Tab-separated table of C-alpha atoms in Angstrom:
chain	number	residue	atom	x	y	z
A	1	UNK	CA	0.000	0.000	0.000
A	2	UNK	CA	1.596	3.169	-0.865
A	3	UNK	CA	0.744	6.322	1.057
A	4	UNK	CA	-0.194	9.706	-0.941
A	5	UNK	CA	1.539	11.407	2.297
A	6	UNK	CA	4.106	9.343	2.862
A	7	UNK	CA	8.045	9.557	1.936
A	8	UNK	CA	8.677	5.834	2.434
A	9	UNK	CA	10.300	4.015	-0.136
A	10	UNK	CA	9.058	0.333	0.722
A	11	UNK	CA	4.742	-0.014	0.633
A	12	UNK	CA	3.340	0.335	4.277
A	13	UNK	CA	2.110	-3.269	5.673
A	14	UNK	CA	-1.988	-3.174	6.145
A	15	UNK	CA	-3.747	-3.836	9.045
A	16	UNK	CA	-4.622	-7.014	8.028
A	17	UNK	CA	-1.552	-8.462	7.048
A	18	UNK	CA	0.214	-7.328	10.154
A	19	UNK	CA	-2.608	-9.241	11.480
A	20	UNK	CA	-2.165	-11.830	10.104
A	21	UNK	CA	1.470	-12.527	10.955
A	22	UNK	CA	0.434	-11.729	14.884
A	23	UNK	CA	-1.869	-14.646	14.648
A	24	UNK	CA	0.480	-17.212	13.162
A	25	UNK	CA	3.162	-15.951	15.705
A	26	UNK	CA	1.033	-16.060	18.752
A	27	UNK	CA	0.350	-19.526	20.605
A	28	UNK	CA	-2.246	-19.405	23.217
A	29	UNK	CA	-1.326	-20.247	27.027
A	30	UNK	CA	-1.649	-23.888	27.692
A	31	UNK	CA	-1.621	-24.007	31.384
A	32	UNK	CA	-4.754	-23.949	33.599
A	33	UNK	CA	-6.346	-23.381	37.166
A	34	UNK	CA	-9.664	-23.503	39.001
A	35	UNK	CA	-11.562	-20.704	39.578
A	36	UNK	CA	-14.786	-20.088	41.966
A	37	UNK	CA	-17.759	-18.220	40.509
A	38	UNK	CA	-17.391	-15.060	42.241
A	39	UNK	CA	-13.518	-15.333	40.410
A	40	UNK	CA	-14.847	-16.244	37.110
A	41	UNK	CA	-16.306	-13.312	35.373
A	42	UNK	CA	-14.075	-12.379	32.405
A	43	UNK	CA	-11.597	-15.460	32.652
A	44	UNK	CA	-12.099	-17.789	29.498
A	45	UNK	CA	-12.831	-21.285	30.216
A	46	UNK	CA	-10.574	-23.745	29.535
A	47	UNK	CA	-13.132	-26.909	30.181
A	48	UNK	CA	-16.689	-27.397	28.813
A	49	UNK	CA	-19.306	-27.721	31.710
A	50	UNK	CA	-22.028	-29.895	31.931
A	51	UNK	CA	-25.028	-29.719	33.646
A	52	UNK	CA	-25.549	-31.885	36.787
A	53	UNK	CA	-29.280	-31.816	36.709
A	54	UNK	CA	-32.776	-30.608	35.039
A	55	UNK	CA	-33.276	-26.780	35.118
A	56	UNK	CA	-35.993	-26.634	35.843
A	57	UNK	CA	-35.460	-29.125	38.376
A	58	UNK	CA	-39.222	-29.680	39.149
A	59	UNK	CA	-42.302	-28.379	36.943
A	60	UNK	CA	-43.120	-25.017	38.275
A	61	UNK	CA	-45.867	-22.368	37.456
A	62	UNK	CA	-44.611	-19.561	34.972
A	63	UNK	CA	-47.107	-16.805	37.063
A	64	UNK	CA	-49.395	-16.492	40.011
A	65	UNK	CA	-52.783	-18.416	39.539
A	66	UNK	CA	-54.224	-21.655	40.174
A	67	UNK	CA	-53.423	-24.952	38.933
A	68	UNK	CA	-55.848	-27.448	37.957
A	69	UNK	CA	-56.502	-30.864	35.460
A	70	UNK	CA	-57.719	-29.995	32.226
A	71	UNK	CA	-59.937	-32.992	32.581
A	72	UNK	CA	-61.997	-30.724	35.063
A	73	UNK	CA	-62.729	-28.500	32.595
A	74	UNK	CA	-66.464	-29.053	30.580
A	75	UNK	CA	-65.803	-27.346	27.168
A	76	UNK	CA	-67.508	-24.338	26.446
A	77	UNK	CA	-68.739	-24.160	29.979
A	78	UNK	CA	-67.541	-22.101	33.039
A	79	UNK	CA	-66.884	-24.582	36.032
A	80	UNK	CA	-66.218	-24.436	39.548
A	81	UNK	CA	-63.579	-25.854	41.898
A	82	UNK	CA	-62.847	-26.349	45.282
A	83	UNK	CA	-59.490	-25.014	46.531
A	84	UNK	CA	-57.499	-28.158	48.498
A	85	UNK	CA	-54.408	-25.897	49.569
A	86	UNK	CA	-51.213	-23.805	48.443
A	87	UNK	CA	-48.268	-24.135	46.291
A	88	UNK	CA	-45.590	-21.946	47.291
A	89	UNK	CA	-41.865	-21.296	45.512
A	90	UNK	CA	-39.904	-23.540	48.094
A	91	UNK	CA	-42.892	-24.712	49.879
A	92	UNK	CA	-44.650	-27.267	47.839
A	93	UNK	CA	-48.329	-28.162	47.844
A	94	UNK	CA	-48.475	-31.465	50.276
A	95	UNK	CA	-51.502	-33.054	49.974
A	96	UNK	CA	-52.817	-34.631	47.041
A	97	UNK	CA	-55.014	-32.991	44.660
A	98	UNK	CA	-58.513	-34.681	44.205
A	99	UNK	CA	-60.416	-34.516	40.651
A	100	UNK	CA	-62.503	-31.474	41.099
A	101	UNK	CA	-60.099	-29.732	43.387
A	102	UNK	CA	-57.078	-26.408	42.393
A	103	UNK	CA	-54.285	-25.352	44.000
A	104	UNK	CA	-53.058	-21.910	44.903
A	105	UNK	CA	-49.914	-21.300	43.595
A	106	UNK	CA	-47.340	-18.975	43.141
A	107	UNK	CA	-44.694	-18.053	40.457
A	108	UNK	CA	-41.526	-20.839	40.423
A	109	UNK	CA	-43.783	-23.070	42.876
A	110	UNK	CA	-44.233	-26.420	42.256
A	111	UNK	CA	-46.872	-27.792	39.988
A	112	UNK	CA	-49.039	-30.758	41.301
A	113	UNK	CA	-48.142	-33.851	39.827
A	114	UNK	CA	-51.921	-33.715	39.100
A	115	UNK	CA	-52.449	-30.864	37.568
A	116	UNK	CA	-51.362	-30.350	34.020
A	117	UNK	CA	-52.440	-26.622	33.609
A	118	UNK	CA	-52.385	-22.952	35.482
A	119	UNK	CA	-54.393	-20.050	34.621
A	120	UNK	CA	-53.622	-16.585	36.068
A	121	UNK	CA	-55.094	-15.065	39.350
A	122	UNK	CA	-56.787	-12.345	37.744
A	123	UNK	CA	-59.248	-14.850	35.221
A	124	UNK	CA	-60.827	-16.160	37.875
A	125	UNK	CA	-63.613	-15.304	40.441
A	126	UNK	CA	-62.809	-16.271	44.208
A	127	UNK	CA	-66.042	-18.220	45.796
A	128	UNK	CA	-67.499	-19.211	49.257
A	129	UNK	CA	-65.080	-17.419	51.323
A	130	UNK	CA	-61.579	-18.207	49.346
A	131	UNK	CA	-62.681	-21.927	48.969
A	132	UNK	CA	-64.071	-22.307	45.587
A	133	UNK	CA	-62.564	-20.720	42.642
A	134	UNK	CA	-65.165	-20.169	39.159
A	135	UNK	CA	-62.937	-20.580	36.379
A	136	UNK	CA	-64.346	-18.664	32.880
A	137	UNK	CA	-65.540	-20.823	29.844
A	138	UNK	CA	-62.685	-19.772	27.881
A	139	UNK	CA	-60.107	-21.273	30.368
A	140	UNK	CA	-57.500	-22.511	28.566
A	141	UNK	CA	-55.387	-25.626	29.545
A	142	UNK	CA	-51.794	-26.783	29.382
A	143	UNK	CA	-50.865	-23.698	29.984
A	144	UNK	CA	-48.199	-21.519	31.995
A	145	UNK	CA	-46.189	-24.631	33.449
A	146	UNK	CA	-42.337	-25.047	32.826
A	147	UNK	CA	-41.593	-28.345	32.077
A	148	UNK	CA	-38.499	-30.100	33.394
A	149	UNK	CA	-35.494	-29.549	31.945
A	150	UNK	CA	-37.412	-27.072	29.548
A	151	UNK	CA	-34.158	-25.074	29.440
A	152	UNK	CA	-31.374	-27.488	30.024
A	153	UNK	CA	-31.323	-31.462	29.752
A	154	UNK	CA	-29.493	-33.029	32.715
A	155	UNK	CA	-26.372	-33.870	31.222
A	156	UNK	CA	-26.171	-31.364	28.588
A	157	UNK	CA	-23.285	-28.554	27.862
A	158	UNK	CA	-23.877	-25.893	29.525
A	159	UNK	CA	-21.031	-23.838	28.260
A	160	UNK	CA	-18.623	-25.123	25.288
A	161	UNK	CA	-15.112	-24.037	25.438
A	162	UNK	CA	-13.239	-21.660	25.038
A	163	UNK	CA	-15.673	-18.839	25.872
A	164	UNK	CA	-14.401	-15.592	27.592
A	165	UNK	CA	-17.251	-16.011	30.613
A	166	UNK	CA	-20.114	-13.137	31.294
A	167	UNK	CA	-22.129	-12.168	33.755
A	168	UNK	CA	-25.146	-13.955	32.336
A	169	UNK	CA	-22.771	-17.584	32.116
A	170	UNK	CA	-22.537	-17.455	35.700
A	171	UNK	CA	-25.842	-17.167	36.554
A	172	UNK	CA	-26.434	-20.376	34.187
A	173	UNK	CA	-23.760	-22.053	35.987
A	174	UNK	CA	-25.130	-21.551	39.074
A	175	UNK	CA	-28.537	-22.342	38.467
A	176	UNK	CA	-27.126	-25.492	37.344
A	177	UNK	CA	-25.507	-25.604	41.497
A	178	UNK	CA	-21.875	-25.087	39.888
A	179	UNK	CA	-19.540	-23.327	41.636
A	180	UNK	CA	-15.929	-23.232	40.496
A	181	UNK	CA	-14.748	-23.618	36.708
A	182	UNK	CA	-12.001	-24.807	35.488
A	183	UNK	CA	-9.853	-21.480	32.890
A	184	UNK	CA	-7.252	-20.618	31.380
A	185	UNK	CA	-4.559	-19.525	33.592
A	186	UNK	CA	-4.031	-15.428	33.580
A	187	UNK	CA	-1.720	-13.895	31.170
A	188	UNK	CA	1.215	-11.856	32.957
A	189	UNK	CA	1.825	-8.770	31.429
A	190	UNK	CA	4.352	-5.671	31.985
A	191	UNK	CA	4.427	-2.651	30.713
A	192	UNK	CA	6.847	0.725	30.239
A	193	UNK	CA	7.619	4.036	28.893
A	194	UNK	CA	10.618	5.053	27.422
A	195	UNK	CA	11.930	8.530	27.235
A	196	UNK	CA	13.818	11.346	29.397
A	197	UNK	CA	11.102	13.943	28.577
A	198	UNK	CA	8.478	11.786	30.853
A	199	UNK	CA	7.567	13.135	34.017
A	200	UNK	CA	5.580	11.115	37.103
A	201	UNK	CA	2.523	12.702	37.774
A	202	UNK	CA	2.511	14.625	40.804
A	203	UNK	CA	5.748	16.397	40.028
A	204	UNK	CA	5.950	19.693	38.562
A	205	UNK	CA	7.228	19.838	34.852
A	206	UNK	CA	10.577	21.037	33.880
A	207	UNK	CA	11.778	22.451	30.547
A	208	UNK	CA	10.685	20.430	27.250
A	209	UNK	CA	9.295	17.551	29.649
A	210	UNK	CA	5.600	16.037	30.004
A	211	UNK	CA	3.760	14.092	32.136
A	212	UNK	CA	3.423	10.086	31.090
A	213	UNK	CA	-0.061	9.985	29.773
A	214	UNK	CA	0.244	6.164	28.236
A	215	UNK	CA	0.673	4.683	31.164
A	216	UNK	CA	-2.748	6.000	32.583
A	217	UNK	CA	-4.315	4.714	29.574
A	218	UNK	CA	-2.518	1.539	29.067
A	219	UNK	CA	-3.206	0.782	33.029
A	220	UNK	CA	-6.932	1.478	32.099
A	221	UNK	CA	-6.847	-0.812	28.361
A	222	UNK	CA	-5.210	-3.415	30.271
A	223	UNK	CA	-8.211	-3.555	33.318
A	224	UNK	CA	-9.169	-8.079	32.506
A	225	UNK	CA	-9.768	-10.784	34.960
A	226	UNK	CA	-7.698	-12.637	32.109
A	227	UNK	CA	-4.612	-10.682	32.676
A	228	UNK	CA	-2.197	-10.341	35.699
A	229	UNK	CA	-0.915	-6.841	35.059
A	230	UNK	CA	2.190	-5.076	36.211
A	231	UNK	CA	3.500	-1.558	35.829
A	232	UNK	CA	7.603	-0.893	35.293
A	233	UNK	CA	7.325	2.816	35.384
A	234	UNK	CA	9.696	4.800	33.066
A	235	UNK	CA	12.890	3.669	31.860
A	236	UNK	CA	15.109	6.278	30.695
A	237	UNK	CA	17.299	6.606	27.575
A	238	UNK	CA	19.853	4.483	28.469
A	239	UNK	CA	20.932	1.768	26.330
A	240	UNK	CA	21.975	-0.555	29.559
A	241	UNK	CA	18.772	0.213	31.436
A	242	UNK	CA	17.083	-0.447	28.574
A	243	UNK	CA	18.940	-3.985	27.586
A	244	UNK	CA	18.977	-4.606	31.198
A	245	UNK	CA	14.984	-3.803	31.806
A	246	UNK	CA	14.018	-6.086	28.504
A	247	UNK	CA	15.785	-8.863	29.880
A	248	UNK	CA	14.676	-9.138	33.275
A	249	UNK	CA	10.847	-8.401	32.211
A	250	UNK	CA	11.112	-11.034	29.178
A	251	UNK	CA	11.990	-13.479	32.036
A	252	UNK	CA	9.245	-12.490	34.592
A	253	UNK	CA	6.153	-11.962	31.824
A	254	UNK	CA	4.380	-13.424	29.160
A	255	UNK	CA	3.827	-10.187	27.465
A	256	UNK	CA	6.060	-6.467	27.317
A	257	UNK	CA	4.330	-3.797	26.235
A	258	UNK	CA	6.091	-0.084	25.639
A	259	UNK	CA	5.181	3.309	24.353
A	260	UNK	CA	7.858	5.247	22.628
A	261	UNK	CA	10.710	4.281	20.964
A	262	UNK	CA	8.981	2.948	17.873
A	263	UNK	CA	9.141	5.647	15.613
A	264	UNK	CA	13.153	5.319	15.639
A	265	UNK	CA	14.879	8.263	15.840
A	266	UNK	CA	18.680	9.294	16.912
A	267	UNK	CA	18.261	9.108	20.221
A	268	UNK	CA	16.607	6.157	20.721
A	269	UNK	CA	18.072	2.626	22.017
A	270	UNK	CA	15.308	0.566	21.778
A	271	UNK	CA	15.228	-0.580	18.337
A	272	UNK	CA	19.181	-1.834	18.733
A	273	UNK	CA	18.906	-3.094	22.125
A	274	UNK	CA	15.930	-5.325	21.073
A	275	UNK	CA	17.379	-6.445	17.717
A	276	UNK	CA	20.311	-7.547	20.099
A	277	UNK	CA	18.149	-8.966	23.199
A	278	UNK	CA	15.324	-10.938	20.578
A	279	UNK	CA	13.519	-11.353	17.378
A	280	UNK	CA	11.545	-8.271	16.677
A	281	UNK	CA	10.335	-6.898	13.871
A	282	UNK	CA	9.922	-2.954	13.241
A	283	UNK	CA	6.711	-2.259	10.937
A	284	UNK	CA	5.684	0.704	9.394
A	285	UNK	CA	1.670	0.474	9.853
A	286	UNK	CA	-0.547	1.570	7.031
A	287	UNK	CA	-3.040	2.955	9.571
A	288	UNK	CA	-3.277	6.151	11.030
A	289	UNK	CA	-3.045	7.238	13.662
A	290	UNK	CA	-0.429	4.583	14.523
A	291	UNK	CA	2.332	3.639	11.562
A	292	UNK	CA	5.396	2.421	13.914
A	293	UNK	CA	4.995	-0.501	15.472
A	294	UNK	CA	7.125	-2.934	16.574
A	295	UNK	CA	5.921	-7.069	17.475
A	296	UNK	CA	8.125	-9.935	18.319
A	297	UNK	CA	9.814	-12.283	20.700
A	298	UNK	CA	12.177	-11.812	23.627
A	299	UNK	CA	13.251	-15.080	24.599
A	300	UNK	CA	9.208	-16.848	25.524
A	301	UNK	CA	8.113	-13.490	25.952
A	302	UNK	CA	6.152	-11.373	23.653
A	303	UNK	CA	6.829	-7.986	22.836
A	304	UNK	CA	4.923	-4.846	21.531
A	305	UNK	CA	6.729	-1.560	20.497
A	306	UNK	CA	3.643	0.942	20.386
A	307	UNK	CA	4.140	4.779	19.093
A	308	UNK	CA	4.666	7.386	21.649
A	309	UNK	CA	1.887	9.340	20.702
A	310	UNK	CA	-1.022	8.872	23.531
A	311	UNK	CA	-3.759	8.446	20.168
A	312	UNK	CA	-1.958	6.330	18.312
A	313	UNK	CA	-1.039	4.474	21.862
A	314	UNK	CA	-5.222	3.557	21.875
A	315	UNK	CA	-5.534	2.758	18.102
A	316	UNK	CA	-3.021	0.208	17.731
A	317	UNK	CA	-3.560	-1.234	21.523
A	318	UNK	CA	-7.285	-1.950	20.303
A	319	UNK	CA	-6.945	-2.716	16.540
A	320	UNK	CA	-3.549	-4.845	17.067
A	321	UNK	CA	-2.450	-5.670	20.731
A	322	UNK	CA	-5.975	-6.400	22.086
A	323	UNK	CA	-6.946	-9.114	19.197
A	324	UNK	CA	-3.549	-10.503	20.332
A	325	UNK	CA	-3.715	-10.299	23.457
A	326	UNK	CA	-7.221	-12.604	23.455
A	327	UNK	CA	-5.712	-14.963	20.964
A	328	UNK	CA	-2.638	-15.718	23.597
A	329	UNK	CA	-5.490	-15.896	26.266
A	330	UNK	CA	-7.098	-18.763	24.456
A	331	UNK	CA	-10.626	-16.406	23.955
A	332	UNK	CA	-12.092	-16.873	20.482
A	333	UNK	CA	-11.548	-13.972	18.109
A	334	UNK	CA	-14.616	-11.173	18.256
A	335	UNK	CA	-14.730	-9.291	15.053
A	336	UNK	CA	-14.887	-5.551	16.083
A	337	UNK	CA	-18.892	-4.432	15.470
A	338	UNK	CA	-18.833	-1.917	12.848
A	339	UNK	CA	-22.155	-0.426	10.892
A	340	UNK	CA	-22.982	2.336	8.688
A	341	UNK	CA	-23.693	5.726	9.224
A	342	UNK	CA	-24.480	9.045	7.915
A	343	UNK	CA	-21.455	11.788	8.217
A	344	UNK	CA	-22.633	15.009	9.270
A	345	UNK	CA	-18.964	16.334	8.971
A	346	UNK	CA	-16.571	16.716	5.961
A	347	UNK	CA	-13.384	15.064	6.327
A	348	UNK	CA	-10.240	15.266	5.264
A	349	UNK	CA	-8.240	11.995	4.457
A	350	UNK	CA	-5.434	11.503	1.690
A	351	UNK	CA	-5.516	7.896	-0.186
A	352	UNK	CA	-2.462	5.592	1.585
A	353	UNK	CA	-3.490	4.657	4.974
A	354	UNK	CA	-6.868	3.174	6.762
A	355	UNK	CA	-7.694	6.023	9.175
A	356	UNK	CA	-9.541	5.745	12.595
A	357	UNK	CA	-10.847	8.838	12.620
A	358	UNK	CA	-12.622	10.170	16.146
A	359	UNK	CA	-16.810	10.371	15.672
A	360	UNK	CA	-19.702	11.388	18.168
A	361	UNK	CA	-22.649	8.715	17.170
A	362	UNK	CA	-25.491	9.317	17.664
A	363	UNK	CA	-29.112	7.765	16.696
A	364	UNK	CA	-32.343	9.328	15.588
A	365	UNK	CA	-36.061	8.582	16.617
A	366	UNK	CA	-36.235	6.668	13.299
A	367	UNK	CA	-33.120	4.219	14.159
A	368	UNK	CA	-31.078	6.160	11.684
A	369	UNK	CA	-27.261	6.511	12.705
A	370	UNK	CA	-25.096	9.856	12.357
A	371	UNK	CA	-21.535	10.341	12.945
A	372	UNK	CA	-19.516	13.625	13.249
A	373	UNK	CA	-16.614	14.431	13.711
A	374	UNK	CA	-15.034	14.812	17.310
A	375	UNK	CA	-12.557	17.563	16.568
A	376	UNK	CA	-9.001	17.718	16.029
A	377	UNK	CA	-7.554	14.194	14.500
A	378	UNK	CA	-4.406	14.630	15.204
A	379	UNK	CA	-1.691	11.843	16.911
A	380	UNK	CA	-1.190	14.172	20.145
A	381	UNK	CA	-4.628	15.350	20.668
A	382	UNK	CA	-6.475	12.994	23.571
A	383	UNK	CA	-9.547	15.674	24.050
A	384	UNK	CA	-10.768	14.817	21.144
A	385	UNK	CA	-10.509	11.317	21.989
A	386	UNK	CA	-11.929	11.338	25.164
A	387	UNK	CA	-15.462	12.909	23.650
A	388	UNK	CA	-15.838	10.562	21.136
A	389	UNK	CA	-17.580	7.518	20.658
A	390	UNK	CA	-16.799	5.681	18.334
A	391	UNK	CA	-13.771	5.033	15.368
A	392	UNK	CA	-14.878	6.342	11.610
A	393	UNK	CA	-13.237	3.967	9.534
A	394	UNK	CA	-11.678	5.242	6.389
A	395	UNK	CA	-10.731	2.663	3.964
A	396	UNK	CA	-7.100	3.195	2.434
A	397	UNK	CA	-8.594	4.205	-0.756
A	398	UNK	CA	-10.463	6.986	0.555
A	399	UNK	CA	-9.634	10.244	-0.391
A	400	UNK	CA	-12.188	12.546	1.776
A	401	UNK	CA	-15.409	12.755	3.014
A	402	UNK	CA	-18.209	14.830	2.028
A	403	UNK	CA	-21.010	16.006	5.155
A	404	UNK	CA	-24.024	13.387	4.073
A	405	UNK	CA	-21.768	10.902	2.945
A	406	UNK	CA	-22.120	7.133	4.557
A	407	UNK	CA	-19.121	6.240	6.319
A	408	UNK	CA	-18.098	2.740	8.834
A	409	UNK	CA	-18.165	3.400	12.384
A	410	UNK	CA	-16.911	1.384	15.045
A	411	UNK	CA	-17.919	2.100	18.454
A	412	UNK	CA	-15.977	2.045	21.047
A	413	UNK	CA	-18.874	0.284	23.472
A	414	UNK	CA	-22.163	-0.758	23.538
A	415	UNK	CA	-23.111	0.391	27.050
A	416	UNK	CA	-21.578	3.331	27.411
């Protein structure tokens, strides 16, 4: 892909070739571990689970009524029962239920093994002081029971592996009286900056310095159940820190993750202390913002170079780390969502280079979708970022948009 802005003499690699090579690179973790419910959410299992019993367990009314045999009912006549007791959820009816006889019962209560249907509270007319209940002609029957094992079979998968585990798999596995899983093990993962212009937050800011934004954000991008995270500060230009820091972290982690020193320039070490310390491999992205990157091995460990730029930092953690970063979990690959929308906002774009341009989505009363822009696109510029909501993706061929035009968005979250 060659960029219209670009003074590189060798084609840019696309996204989805660098992509590509990530996911024949990366192996996923092997080793596993147990893990209670209340430690589950977000780990990806590493076992399928199968379900112990029914669920239901017993047959149970679906709403508050009265359950009675359809063989009581005359058709096309309104009849009239006598009420032999109460079902209640965790307190069963006890007795036995005569021909010509309901029960009261409750939502989730047991049915009455004689009883075969349950018709709602309100259709009926309460008799002879609460003990006989006049049921309407148009009673209908075999209805509003769950059946056993309606929504899972005793012995049935519950969950199939490998599935990164939500909020709503728990609740299945514990209505099936599981509780502890057995997933992947958690990824351990370190990350850096490099530079002698970075400043800690908290101190006040000399000459030509700034405070280390990345880290914030990379603490923040790196918040999983799935990952064991660990932050190595700032490591200053010097080529035996550096060499020094690489080593000791490739030994410790699974994963090494830096900002700055990708975009090589003359007084950066990193490029020739990694070439010296592992196999890495310097890319020039055809994305923007984001074009240096930097992906290989140190030793076992894995290592990503990202940009120094806090935007580009976010746009190549989420299009490029993050996919990797499940893959070496062992989740399955999730396709980012992306849509179409109408572009309130001209924008400018030269052919070369997919862009992930900052929107503000928005939706209509119709359903209709609208994107504009957030403001300044530029590498440096996180305010933008941080009022956006989603990515406008510009294809590499793209040579500007026009306000009405339909774009691709891809939002940054669905519950926002």
């Amino acid at each position: 892909m060659i960029d219209a802005c670009s003074q590189e003499s060798r084609p840019l690699l696309s996204i989805g070739d660098a992509l590509d090579r990530i996911k024949s690179a990366v192996k996923p973790v092997n080793s596993t571990e147990k893990a209670s419910l209340k430690n589950a959410l977000g780990r990806v299992l590493a076992e399928a689970v199968y379900s112990p019993i029914n669920i239901p367990y017993d047959r149970n009314a679906a709403m508050d009524g009265y359950a009675f045999a359809s063989g009581d009912r005359v058709d096309g006549q309104a009849f009239t029962l006598a009420l032999a007791g109460t079902s209640w959820a965790g307190r069963p009816f006890q007795g036995q239920m005569q021909s010509g006889q309901c029960v009261r019962i409750f939502t989730g209560a047991v049915v009455p093994e004689e009883a075969d249907s349950v018709v709602m509270q309100e259709q009926v007319q309460v008799q002879v002081q609460g003990q006989a209940i006049h049921f309407p002609a148009d009673t209908r029957v075999q209805q509003n029971i769950r059946k056993i094992g309606e929504d899972v079979k005793q012995g049935a998968c519950l969950i199939a592996e490998p599935k990164k585990l939500t909020a709503v798999d728990l609740g299945l596995l514990a209505s099936a009286g599981i509780d502890q899983v057995t997933v992947k093990r958690q990824l351990k993962i370190a990350y850096f900056s490099t530079g002698d212009e970075l400043t800690a937050l908290g101190q006040p800011l000399g000459p030509g310095k700034i405070y280390d934004s990345n880290r914030a954000m990379l603490d923040g991008l790196l918040t999983d159940p799935s990952y064991s995270v660990v932050d190595l500060g700032v490591i200053p230009d010097n080529k035996q820190l550096l060499e020094d820091s690489f080593i000791k972290a490739s030994q410790n982690y699974d994963v090494v993750i830096t900002t700055g020193g990708a975009s090589v320039g003359e007084a950066d070490y990193v490029k020739e202390v990694l070439q010296k310390s592992g196999e890495v491999n310097f890319w020039k992205l055809a994305i923007k913002p984001g074009k240096p990157l930097a992906f290989g091995r140190i030793g076992e460990c894995y290592f990503f170079g990202l940009p120094g730029n806090p935007v580009a930092v976010v746009v190549t953690f989420q299009q490029i780390v993050s996919p990797a970063l499940r893959q070496l979990s062992g989740a399955p690959f999730v396709k980012p969502l992306r849509f179409d929308a109408t572009c309130t906002s001209a924008l400018k774009k030269a052919p070369g280079r997919r862009e992930y341009q900052r929107g503000i989505l928005s939706q209509d009363e119709h359903g209709e979708f609208f994107v504009a822009s957030a403001g300044h696109q530029g590498s440096h510029i996180l305010s933008s970022m941080s009022q956006s909501g989603c990515y406008i993706v510009l294809s590499e061929e793209c040579s500007g948009v026009r306000a009405g035009d339909s774009v691709t968005v891809e939002p940054f979250s669905l519950f926002l």
